[in-house]
Tab-separated table of C-alpha atoms in Angstrom:
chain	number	residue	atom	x	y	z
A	26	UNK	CA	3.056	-19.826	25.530
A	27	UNK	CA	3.773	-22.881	23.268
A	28	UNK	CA	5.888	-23.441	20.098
A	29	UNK	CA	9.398	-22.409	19.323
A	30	UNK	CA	11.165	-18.976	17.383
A	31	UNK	CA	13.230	-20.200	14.574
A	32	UNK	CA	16.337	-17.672	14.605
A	33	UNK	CA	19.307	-17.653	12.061
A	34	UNK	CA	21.369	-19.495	14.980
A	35	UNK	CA	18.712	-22.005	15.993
A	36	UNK	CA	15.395	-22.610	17.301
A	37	UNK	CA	14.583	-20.936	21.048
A	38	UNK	CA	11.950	-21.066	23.194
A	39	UNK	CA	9.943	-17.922	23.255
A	40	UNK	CA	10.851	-16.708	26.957
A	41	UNK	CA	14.104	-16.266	25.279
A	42	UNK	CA	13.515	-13.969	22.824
A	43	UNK	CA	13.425	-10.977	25.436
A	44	UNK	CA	12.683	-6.977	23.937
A	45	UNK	CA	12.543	-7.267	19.901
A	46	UNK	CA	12.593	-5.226	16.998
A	47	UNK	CA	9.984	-6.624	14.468
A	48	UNK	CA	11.026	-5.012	11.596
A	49	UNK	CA	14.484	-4.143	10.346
A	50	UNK	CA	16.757	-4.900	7.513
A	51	UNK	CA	20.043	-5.732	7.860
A	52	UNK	CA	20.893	-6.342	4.231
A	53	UNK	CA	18.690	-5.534	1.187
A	54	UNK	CA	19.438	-4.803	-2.574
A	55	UNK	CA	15.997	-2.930	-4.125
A	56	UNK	CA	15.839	-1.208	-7.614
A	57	UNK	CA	13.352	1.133	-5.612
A	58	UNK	CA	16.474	2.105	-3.625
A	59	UNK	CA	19.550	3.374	-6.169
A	60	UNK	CA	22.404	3.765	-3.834
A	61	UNK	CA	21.192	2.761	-0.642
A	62	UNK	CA	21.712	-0.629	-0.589
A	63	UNK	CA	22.757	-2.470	2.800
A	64	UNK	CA	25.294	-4.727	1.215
A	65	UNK	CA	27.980	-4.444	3.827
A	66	UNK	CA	28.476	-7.428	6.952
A	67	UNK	CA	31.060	-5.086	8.721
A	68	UNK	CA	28.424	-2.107	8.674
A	69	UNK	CA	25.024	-3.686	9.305
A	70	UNK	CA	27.211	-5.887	12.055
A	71	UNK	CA	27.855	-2.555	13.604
A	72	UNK	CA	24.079	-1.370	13.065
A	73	UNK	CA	22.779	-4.851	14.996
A	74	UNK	CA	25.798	-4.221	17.478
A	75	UNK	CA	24.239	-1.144	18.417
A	76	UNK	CA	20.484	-2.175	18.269
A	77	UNK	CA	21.407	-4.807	20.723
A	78	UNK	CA	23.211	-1.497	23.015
A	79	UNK	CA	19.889	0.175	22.517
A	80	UNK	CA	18.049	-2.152	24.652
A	81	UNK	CA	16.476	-5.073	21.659
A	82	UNK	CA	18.041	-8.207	22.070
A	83	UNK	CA	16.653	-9.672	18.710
A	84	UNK	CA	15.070	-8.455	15.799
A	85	UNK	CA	13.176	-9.508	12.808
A	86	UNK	CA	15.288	-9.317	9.224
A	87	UNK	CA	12.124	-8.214	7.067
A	88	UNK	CA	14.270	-9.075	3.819
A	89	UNK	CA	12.535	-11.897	1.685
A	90	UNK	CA	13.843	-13.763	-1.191
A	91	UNK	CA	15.434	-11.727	-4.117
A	92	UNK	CA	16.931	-8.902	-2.496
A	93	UNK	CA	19.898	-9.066	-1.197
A	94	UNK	CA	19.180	-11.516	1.630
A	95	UNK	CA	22.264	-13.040	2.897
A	96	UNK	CA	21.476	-15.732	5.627
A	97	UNK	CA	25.056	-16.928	6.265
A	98	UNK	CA	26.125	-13.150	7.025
A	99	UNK	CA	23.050	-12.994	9.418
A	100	UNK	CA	24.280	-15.701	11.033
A	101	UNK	CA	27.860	-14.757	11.685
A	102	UNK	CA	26.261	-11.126	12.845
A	103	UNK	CA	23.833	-12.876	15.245
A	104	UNK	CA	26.787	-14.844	17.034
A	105	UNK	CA	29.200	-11.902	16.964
A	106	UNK	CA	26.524	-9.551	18.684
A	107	UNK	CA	24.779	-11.671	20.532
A	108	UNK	CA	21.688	-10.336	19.149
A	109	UNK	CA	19.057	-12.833	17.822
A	110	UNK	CA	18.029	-12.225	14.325
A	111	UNK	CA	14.908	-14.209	12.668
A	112	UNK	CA	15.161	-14.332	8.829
A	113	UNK	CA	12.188	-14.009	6.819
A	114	UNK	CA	11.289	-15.332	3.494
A	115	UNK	CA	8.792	-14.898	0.401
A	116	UNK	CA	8.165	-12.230	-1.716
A	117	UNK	CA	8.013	-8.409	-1.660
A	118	UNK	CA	5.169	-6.495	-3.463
A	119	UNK	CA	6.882	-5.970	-7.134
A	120	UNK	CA	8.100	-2.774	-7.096
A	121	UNK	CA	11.206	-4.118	-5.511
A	122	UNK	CA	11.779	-6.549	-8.380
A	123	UNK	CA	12.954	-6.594	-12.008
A	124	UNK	CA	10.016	-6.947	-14.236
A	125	UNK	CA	11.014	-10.151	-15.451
A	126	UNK	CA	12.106	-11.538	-12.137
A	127	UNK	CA	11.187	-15.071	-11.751
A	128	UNK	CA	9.520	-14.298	-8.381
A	129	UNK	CA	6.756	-12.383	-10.012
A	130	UNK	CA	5.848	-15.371	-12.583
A	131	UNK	CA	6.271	-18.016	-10.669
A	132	UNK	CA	2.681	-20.324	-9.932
A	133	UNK	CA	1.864	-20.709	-5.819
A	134	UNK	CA	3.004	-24.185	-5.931
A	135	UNK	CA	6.575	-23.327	-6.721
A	136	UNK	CA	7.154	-20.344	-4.281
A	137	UNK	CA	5.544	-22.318	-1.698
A	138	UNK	CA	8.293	-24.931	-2.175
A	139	UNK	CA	11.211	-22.324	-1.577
A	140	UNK	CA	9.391	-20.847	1.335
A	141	UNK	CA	9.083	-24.155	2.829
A	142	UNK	CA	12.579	-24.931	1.730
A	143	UNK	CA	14.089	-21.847	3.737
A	144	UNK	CA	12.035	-22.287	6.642
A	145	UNK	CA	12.543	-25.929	7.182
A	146	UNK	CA	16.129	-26.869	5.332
A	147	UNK	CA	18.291	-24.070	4.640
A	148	UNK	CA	17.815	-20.513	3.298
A	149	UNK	CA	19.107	-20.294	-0.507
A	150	UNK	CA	18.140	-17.296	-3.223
A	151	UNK	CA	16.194	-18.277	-5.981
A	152	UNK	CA	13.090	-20.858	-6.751
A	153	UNK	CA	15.552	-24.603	-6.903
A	154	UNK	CA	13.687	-26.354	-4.092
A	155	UNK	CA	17.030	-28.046	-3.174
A	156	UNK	CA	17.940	-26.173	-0.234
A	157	UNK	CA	21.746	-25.144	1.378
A	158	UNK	CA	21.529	-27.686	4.091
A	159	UNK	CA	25.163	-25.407	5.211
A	160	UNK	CA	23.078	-22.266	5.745
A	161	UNK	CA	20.643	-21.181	8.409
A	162	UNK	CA	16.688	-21.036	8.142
A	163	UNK	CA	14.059	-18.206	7.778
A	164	UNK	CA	11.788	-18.056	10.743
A	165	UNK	CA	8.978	-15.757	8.917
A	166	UNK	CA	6.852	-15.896	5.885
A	167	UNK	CA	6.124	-12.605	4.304
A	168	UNK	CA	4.311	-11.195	1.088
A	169	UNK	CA	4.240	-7.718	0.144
A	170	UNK	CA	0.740	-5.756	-1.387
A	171	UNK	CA	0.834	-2.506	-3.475
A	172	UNK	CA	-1.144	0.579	-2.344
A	173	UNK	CA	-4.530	-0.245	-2.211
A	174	UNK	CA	-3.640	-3.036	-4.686
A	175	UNK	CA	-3.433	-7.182	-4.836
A	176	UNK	CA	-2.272	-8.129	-7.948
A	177	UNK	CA	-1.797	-11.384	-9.270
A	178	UNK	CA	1.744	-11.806	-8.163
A	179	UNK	CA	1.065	-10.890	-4.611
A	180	UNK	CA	-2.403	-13.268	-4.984
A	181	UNK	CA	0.186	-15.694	-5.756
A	182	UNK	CA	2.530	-14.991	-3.454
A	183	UNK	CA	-0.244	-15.474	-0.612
A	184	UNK	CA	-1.220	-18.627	-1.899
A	185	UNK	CA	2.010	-19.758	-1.168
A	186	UNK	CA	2.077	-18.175	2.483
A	187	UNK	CA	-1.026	-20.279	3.150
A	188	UNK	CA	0.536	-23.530	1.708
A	189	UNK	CA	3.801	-22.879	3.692
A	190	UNK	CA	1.786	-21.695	6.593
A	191	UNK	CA	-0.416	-24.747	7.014
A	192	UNK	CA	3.145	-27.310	6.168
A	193	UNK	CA	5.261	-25.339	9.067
A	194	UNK	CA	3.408	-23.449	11.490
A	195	UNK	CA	5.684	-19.935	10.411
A	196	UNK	CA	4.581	-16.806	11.291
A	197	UNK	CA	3.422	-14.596	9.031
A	198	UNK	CA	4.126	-10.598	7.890
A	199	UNK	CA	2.231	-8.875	5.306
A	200	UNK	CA	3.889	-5.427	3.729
A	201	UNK	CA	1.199	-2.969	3.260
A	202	UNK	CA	1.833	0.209	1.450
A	203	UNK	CA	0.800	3.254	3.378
A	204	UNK	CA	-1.035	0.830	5.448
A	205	UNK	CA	-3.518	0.362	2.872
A	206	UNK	CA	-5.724	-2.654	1.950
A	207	UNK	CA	-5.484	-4.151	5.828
A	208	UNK	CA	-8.474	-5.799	5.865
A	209	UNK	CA	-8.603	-7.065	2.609
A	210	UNK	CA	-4.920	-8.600	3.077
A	211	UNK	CA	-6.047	-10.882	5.887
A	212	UNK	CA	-9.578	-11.711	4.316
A	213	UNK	CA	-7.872	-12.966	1.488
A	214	UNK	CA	-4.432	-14.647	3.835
A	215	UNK	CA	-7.521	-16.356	5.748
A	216	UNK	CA	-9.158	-17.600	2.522
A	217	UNK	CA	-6.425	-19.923	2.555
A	218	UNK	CA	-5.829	-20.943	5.805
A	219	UNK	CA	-3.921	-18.301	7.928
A	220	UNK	CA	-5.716	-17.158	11.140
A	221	UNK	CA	-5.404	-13.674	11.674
A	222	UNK	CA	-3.640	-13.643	15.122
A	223	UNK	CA	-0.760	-15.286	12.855
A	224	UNK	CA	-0.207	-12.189	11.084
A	225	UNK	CA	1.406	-8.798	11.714
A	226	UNK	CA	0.327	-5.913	9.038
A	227	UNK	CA	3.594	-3.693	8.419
A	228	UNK	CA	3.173	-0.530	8.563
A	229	UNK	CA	-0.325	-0.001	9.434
A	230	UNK	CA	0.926	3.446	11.495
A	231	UNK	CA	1.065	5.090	7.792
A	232	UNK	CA	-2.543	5.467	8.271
A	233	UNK	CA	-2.811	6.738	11.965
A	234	UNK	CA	-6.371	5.962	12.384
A	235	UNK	CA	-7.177	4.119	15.828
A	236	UNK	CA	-10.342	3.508	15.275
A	237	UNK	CA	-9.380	1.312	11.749
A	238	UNK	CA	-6.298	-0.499	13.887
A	239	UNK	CA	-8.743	-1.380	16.422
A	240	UNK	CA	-11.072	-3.493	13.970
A	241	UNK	CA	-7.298	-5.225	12.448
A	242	UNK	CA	-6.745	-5.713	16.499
A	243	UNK	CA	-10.538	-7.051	17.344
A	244	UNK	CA	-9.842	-9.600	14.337
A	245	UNK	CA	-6.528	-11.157	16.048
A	246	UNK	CA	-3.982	-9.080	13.764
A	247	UNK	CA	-0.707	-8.065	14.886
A	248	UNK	CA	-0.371	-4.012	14.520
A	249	UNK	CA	3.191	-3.510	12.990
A	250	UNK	CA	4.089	0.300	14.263
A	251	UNK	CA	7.171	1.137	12.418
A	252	UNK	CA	7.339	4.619	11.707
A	253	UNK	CA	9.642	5.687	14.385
A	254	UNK	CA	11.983	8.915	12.672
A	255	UNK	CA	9.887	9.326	9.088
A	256	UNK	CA	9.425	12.879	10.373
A	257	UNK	CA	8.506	14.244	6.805
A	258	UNK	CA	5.258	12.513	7.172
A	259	UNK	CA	4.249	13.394	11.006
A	260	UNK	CA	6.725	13.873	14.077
A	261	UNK	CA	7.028	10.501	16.140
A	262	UNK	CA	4.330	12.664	18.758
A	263	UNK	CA	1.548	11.269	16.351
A	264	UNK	CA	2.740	7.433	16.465
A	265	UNK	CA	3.157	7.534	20.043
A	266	UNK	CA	-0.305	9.140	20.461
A	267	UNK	CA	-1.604	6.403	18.505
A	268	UNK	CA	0.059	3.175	20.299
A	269	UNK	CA	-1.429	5.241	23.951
A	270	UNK	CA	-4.549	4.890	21.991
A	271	UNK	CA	-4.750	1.532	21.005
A	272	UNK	CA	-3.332	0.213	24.591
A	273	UNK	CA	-6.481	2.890	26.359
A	274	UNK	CA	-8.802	0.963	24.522
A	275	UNK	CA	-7.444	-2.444	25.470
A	276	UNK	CA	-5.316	-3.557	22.416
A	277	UNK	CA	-2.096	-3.497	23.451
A	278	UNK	CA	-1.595	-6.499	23.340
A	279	UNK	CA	-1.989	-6.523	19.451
A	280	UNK	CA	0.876	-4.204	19.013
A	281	UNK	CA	4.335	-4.582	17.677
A	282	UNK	CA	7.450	-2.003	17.352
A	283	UNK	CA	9.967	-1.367	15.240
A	284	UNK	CA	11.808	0.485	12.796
A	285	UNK	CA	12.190	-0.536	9.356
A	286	UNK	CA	14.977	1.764	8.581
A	287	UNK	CA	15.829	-0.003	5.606
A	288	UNK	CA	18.415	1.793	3.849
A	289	UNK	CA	22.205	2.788	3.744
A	290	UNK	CA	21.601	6.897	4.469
A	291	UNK	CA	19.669	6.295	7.461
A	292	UNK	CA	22.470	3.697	9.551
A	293	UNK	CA	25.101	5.325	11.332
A	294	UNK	CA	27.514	2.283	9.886
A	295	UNK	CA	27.013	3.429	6.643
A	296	UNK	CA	27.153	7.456	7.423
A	297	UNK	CA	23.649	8.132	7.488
A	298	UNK	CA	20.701	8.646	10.478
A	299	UNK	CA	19.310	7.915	12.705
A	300	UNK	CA	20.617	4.316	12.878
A	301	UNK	CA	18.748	1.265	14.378
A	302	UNK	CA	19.368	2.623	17.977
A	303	UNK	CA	17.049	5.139	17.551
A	304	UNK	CA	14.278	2.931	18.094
A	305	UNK	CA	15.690	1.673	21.575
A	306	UNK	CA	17.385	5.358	22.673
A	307	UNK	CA	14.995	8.114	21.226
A	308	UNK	CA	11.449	6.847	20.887
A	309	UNK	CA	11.100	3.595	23.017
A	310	UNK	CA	11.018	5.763	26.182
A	311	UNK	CA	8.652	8.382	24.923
A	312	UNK	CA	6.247	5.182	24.518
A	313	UNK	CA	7.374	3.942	27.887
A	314	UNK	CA	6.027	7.180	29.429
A	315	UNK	CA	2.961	7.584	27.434
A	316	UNK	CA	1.600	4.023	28.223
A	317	UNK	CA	3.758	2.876	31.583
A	318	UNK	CA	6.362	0.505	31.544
A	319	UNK	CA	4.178	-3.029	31.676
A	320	UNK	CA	2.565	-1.581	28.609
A	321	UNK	CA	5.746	-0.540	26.813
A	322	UNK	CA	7.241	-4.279	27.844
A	323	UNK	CA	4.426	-6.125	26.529
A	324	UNK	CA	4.677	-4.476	23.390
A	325	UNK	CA	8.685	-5.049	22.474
A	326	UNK	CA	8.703	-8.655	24.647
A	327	UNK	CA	5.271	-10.581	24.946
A	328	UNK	CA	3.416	-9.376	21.630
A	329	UNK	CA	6.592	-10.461	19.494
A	330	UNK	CA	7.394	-13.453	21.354
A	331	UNK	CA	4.177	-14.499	20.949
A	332	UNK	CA	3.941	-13.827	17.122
A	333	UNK	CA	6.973	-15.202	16.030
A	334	UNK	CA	6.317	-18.686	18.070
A	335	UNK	CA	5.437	-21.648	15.463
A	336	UNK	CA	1.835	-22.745	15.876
C-alpha cells in the first residue's frame, strides 16, 4: 500500500490507521435537523471516547464545509481519545443549506480553491481561499447528490472534487440519497478525472440490492454500508445479509462500514441511542460471524486504509 491518511493530528501511514469507522459525525449544524444538532466538544468527545472502547480506532468526520464543522475541536478530541479522526471537506447535497448559502452559488473554480485550501493548508468555514494555517486539515473530499437527482450545485460541486482531486491526491465520498443515482455519480466524478476505486458511495445499503452493489464494486467503487440501527427501514438482519453477499461473490474487498449516526437523539452523550458504539458492540460481530473474521477485518481495516490513502 502506498500514500499517506491525512488525519486532524497529522499525516500517518496507512498500516496505522487500524479498524475504522467511515462514516460518522462528530459535529454538524443542518436546517434538515431542528434540534439535533451535535454542537457540543464535551459530548461528541465522549461519543469518539466510546467509539474508540467499541473496538474503531479512527473514524471518518463526514461533515463538509457549512455545517457546523469544527476542525480545531476535532483535533483536541482526536488527542484526548486517542482515536484518529479524518476531516472531510466540500459540499453537502442542498437540502442541508440555506437557500441563499454561498456554497450553492458558488462557480467550480472557487469551491475547488477552499477544498484545496482545507486539505492542503488549514481547514477554515467559508469560500476566502486564505486558509487558518493554526488549524488542522481535511483528509476527504465529499459532495452530496439529491434522490435520484444532480443538480447544478452538486454538478458544481463535483467539478470541484475533480479539480481538488487531480491537485492533491484526496480521497473521495459521494452522499447518495437512498442510495440512488450510484452509477450516474461516478460516471459523471470520472468525467472529470476521479477513478472510481477513489470513491466510496454513502449509503448505497438504502437500496439493498446485491446484484446493483456488485456492478458499483466490478467498477472499483467503494460500497459505503452505513445503516447499522435505522430499524424503521429493515432490521440490521437485512444489511448483514447483504455485506455476506457481496463478500460470497468476491467483493469484499469493495466494502466499507460505518454508522452515520448523525444526530444529537441517537448519541448516548447527548441522551439519545444507540450511540457510536453500537457499530463496534452490537452489529460488528453479527458481521464477524456471518462472513468470518478475515472478512469482517478486511472490511473495517484494509478497505478503509486503503481508501483514505492519497494517490
Amino acid at each position: 500500500m502506498i500514500g499517506r491518511i491525512r488525519t486532524v493530528t497529522g499525516d500517518i501511514d496507512p498500516a496505522e490507521l487500524g479498524p475504522a469507522d467511515y462514516h460518522e459525525h462528530l459535529f454538524q449544524v443542518s436546517p434538515l435537523l431542528p434540534g439535533d444538532d451535535l454542537d457540543d466538544e464535551e459530548a461528541s468527545g465522549a461519543e469518539a471516547a466510546s467509539l474508540l472502547r467499541s473496538g474503531f480506532t479512527a473514524m471518518v468526520d463526514a461533515t463538509p464545509l457549512g455545517l457546523g464543522r469544527r476542525p480545531e475541536a476535532l483535533a483536541r478530541i482526536s488527542r484526548a481519545t486517542g482515536l484518529r479522526v479524518v476531516m472531510t471537506t466540500g459540499v453537502h447535497r442542498r437540502e442541508h443549506y440555506a437557500t441563499d448559502s454561498p456554497l450553492l452559488g458558488a462557480d467550480a473554480g472557487t469551491l475547488a480553491a477552499a477544498f484545496v485550501r482545507d486539505l492542503e493548508h488549514g481547514a477554515r468555514e467559508g469560500l476566502d481561499p486564505e486558509p487558518d494555517r493554526s488549524a488542522p486539515c481535511a483528509g476527504l473530499l465529499k459532495a452530496g447528490l439529491g434522490y435520484w437527482r444532480i443538480d447544478a450545485a452538486a454538478a458544481r460541486c463535483i467539478e470541484a472534487v475533480g479539480v481538488a482531486h487531480a491537485a492533491t491526491g484526496a480521497p473521495v465520498m459521494v452522499h447518495l440519497e437512498h442510495g440512488s443515482a450510484a452509477h450516474e455519480a461516478l460516471d459523471l466524478l470520472g468525467s472529470h478525472g476521479v477513478a472510481a476505486d477513489a470513491v466510496a458511495l454513502a449509503h448505497v445499503d438504502r437500496n439493498p440490492d446485491a446484484g446493483l452493489l456488485g456492478e458499483l464494486a466490478a467498477r472499483g467503487a467503494y460500497l459505503g454500508v452505513d445503516g447499522p440501527a435505522r430499524h424503521r427501514e429493515w432490521p440490521d438482519s437485512v444489511i448483514v445479509g447483504l455485506i455476506d453477499d457481496l463478500v460470497r461473490a468476491g467483493h469484499g474487498d469493495r466494502v466499507l462500514l460505518g454508522g452515520d449516526v448523525a444526530r444529537a437523539s441517537r448519541y448516548r452523550a447527548y441522551g439519545g441511542l444507540p450511540g457510536l458504539a453500537y457499530l463496534g458492540e452490537r452489529f460488528l460481530p453479527r458481521v464477524v460471524a456471518a462472513v468470518g473474521a478475515e472478512a469482517a477485518a478486511g472490511i473495517t481495516t484494509a478497505n478503509p486504509a486503503r481508501w483514505l490513502s492519497w494517490r
